[in-house]
CSV table of N, CA, C and O in Angstrom, one decimal:
chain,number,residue,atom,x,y,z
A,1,UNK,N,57.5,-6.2,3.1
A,1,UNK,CA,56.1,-6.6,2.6
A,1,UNK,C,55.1,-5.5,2.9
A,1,UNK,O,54.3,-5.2,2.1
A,2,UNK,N,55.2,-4.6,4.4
A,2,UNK,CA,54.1,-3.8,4.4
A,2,UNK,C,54.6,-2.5,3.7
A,2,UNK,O,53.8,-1.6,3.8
A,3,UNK,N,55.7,-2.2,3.1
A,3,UNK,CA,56.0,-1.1,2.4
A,3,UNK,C,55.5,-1.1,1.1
A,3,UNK,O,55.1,-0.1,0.5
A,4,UNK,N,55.4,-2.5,0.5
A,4,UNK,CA,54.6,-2.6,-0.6
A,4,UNK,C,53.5,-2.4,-0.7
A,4,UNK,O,53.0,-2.1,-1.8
A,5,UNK,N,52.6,-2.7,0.8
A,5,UNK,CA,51.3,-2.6,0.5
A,5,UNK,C,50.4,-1.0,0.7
A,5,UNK,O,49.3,-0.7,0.4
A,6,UNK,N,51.4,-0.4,1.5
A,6,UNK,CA,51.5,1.0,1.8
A,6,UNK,C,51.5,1.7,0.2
A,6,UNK,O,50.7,2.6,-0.1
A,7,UNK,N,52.5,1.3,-0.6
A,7,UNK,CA,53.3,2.1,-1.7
A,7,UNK,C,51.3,1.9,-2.4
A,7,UNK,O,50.6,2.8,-2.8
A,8,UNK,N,51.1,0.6,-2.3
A,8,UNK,CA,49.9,0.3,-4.0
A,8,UNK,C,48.7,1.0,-3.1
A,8,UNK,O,48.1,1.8,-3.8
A,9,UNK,N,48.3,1.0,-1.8
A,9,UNK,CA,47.1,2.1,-1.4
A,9,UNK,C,47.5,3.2,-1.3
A,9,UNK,O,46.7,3.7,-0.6
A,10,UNK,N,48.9,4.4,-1.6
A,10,UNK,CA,49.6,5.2,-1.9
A,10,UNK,C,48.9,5.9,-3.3
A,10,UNK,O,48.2,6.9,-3.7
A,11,UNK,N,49.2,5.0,-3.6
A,11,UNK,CA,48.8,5.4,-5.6
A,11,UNK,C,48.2,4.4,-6.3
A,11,UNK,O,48.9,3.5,-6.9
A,12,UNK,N,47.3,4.5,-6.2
A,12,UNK,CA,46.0,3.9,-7.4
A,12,UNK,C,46.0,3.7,-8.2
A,12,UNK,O,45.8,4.8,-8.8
A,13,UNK,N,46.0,2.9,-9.0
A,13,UNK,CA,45.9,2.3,-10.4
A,13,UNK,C,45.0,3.5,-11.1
A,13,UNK,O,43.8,3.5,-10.9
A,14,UNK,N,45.3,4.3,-11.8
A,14,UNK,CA,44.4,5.4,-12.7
A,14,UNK,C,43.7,4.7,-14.2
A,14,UNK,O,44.3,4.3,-15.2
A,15,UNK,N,42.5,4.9,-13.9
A,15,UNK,CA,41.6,4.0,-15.0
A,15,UNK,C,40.8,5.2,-15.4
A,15,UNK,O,40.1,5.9,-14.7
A,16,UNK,N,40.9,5.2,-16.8
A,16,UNK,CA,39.7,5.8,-17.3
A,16,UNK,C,38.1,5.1,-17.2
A,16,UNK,O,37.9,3.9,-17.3
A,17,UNK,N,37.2,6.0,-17.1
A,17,UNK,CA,35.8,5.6,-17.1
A,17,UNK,C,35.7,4.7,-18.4
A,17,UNK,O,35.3,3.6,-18.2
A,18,UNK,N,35.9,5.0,-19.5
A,18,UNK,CA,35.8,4.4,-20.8
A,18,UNK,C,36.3,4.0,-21.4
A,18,UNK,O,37.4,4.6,-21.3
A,19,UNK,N,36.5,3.0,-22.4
A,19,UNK,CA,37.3,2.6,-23.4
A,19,UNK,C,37.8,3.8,-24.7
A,19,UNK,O,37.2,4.8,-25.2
A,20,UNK,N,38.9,3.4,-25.0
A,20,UNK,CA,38.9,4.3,-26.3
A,20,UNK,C,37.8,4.6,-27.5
A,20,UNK,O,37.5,5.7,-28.0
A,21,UNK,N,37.3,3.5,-27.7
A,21,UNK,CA,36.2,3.6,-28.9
A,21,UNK,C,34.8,4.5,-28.2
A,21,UNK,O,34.1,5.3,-28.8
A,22,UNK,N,34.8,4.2,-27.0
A,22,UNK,CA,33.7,5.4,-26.4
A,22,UNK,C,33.6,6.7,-26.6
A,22,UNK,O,32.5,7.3,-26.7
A,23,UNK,N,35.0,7.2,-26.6
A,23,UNK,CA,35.4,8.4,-26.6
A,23,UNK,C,35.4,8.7,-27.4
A,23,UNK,O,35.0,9.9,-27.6
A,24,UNK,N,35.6,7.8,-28.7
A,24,UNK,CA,35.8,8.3,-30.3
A,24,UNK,C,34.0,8.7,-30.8
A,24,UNK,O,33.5,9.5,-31.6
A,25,UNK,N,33.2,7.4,-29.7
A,25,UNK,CA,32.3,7.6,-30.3
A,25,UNK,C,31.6,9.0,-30.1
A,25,UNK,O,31.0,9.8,-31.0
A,26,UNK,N,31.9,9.2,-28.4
A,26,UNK,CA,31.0,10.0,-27.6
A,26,UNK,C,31.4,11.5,-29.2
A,26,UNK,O,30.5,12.0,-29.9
A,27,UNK,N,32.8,11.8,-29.2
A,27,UNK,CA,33.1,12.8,-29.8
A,27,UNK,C,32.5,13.3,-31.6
A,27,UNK,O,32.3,14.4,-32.1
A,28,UNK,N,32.3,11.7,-32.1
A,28,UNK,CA,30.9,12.4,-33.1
A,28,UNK,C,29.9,12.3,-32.8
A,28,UNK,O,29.3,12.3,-33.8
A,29,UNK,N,29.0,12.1,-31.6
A,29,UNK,CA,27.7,12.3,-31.1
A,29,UNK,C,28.4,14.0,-31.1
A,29,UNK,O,27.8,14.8,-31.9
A,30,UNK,N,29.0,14.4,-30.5
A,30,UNK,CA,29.2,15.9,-29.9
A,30,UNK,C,29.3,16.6,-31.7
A,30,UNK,O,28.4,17.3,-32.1
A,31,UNK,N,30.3,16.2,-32.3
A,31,UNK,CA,30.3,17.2,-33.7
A,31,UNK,C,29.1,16.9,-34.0
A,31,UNK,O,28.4,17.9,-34.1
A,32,UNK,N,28.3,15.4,-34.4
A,32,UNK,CA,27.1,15.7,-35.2
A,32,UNK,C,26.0,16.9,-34.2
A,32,UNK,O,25.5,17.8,-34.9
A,33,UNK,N,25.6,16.9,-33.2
A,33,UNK,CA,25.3,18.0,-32.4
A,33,UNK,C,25.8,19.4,-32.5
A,33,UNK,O,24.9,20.2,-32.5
A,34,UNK,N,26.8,19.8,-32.6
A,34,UNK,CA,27.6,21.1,-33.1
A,34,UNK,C,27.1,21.4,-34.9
A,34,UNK,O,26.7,22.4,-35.4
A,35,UNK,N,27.3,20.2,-35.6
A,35,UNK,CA,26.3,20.5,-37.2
A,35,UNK,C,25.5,20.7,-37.0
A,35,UNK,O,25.2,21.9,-37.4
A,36,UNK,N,24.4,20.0,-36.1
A,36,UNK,CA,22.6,19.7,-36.0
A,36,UNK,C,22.5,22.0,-36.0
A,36,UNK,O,21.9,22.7,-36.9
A,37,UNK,N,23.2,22.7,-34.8
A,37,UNK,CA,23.2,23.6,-34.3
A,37,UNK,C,23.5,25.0,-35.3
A,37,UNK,O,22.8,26.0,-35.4
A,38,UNK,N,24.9,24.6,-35.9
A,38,UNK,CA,25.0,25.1,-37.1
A,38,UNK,C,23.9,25.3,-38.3
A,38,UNK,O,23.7,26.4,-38.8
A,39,UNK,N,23.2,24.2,-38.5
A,39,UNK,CA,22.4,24.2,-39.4
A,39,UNK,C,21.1,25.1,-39.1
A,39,UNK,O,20.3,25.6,-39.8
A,40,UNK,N,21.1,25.1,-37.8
A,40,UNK,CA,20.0,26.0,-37.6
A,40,UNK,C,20.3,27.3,-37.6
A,40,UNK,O,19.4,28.1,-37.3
A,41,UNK,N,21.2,27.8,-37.8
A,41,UNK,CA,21.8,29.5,-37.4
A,41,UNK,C,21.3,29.9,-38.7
A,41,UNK,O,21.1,29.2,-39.7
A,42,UNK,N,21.2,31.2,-38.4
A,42,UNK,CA,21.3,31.9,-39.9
A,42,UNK,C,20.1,32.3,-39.6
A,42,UNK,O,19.6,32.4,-38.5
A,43,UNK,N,19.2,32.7,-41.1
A,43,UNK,CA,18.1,32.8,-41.8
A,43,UNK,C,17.2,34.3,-41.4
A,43,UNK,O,16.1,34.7,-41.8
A,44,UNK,N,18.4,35.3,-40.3
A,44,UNK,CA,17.8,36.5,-39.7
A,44,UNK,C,18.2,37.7,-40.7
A,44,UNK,O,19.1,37.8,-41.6
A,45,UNK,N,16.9,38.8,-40.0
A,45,UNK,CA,17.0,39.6,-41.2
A,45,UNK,C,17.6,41.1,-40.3
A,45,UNK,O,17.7,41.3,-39.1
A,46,UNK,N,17.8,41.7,-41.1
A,46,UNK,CA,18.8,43.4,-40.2
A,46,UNK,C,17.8,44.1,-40.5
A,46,UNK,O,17.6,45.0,-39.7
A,47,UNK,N,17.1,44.0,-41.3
A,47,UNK,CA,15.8,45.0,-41.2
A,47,UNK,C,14.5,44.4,-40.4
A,47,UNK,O,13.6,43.8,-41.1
A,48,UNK,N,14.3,44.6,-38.9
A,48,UNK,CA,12.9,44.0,-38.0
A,48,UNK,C,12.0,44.3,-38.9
A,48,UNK,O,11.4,43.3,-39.2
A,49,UNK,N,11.6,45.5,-39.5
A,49,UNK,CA,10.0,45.1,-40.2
A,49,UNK,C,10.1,44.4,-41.9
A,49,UNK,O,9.1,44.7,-42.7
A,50,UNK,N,11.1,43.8,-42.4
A,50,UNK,CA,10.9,42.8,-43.4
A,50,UNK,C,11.0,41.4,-42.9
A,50,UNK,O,11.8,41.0,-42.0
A,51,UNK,N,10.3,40.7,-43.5
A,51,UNK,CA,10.3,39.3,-42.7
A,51,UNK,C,10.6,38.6,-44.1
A,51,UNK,O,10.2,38.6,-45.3
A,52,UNK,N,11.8,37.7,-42.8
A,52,UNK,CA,12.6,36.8,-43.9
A,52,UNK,C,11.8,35.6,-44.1
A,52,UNK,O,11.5,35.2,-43.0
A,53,UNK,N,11.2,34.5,-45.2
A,53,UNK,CA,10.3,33.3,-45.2
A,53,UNK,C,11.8,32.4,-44.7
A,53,UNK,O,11.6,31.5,-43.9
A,54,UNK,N,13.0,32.5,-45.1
A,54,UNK,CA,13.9,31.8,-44.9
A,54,UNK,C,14.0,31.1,-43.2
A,54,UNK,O,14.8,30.2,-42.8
A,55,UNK,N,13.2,31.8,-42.6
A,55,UNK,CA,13.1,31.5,-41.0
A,55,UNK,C,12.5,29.8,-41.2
A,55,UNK,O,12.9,28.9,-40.5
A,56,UNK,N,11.5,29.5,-42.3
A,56,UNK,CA,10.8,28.4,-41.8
A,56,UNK,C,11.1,27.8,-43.2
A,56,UNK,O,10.2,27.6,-44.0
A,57,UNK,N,12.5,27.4,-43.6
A,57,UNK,CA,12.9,26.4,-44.2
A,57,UNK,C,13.4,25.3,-43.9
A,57,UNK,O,14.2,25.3,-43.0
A,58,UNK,N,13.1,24.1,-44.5
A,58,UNK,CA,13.4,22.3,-44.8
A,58,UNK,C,14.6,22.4,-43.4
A,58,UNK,O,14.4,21.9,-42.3
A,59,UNK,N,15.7,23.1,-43.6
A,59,UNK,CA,16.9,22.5,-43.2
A,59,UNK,C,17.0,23.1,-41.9
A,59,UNK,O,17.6,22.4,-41.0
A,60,UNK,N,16.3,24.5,-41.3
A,60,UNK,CA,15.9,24.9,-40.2
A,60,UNK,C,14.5,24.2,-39.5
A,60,UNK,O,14.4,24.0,-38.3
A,61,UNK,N,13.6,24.0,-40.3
A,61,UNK,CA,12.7,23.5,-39.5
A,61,UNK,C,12.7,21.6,-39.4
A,61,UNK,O,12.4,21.2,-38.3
A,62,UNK,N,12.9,20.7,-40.2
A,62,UNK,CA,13.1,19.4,-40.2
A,62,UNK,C,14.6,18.5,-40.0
A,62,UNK,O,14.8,17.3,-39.7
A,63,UNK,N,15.6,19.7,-40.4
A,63,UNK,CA,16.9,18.6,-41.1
A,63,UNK,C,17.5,19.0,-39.4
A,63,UNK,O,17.5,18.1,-38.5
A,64,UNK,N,17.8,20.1,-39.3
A,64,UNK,CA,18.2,20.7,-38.2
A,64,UNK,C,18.2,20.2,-36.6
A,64,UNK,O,19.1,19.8,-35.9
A,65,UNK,N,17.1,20.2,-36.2
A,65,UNK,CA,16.6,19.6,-35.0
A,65,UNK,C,16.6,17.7,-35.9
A,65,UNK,O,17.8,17.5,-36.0
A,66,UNK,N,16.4,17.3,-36.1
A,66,UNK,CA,16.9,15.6,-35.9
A,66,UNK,C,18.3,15.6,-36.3
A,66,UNK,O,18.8,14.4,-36.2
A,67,UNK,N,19.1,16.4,-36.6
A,67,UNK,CA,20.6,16.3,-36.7
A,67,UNK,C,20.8,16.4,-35.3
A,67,UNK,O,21.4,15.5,-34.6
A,68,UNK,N,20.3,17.1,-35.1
A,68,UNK,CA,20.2,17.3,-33.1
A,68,UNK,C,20.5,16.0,-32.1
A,68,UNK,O,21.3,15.5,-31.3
A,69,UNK,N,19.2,15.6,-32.7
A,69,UNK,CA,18.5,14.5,-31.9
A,69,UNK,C,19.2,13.0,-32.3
A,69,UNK,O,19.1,12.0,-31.6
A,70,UNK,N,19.7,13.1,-33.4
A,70,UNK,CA,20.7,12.0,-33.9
A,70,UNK,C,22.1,11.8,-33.4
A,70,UNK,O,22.7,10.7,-33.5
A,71,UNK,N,22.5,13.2,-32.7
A,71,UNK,CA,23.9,13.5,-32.0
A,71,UNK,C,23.3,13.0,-30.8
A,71,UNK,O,23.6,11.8,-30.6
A,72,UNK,N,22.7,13.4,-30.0
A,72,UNK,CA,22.8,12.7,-29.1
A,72,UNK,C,22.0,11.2,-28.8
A,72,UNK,O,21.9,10.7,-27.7
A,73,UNK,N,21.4,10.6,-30.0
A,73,UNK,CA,21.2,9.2,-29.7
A,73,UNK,C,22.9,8.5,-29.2
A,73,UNK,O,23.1,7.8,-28.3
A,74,UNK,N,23.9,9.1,-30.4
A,74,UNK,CA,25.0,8.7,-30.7
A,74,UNK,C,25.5,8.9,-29.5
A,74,UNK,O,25.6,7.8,-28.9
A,75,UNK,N,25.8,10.2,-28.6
A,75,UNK,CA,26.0,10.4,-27.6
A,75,UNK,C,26.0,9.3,-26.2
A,75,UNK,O,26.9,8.9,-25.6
A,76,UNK,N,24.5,9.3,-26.2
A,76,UNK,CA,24.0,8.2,-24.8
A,76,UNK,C,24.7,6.9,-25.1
A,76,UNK,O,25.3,6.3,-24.2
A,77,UNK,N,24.7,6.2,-26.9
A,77,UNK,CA,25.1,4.9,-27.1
A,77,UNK,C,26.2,4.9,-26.4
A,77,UNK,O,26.7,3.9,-25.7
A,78,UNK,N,26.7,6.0,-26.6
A,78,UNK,CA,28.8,5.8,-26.3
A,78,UNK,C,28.5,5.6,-25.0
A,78,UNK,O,28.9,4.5,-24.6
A,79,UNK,N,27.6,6.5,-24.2
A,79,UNK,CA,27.8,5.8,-22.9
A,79,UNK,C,27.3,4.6,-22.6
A,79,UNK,O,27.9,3.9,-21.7
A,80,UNK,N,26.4,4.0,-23.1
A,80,UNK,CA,26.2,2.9,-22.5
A,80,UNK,C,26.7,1.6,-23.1
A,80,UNK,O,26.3,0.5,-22.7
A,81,UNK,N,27.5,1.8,-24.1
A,81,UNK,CA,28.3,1.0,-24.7
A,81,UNK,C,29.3,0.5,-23.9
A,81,UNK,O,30.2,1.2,-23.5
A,82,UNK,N,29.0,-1.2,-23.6
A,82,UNK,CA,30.3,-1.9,-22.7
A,82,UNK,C,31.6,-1.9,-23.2
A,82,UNK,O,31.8,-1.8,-24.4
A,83,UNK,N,32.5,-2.1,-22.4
A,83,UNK,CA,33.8,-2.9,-22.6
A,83,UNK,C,34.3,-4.0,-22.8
A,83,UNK,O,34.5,-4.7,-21.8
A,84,UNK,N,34.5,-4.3,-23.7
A,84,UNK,CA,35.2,-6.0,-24.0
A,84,UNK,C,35.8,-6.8,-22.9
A,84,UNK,O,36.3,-7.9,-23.1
């Protein structure tokens, strides 16, 4: 009897923090964040004294940053999303 109880505080029951669906979710909070980032790249010019207007377009200045900010709403939910 005390070798059994030796063996189970021996090795621990290993549990993940989260459920599966968490993870799936946490993981498009992370890609839509990796898009949000993407979408902002670009728009630079190789010649410093021409200036590109493409710096202060729609999809850099509005779409971009709330792609951002929509990843990680998605993000936090995963975490604080319970387990059944």
């Amino acid at each position: 009897m005390k070798n059994n109880i030796k063996e189970e505080q021996q090795h621990p029951k290993q549990e993940f923090l989260f459920d599966g669906i968490n993870y799936k979710i946490l993981l498009i909070g992370i890609g839509v964040i990796a898009l949000g980032f993407i979408l902002m790249s670009g728009g630079g010019s190789d010649n410093p004294n021409v200036f590109n207007e493409d710096v202060f377009s729609f999809r850099r200045i509005r779409l971009a940053p709330t792609t951002v900010l929509i990843g990680f709403g998605i993000t936090i939910y995963s975490i604080f999303k319970k387990s059944k």
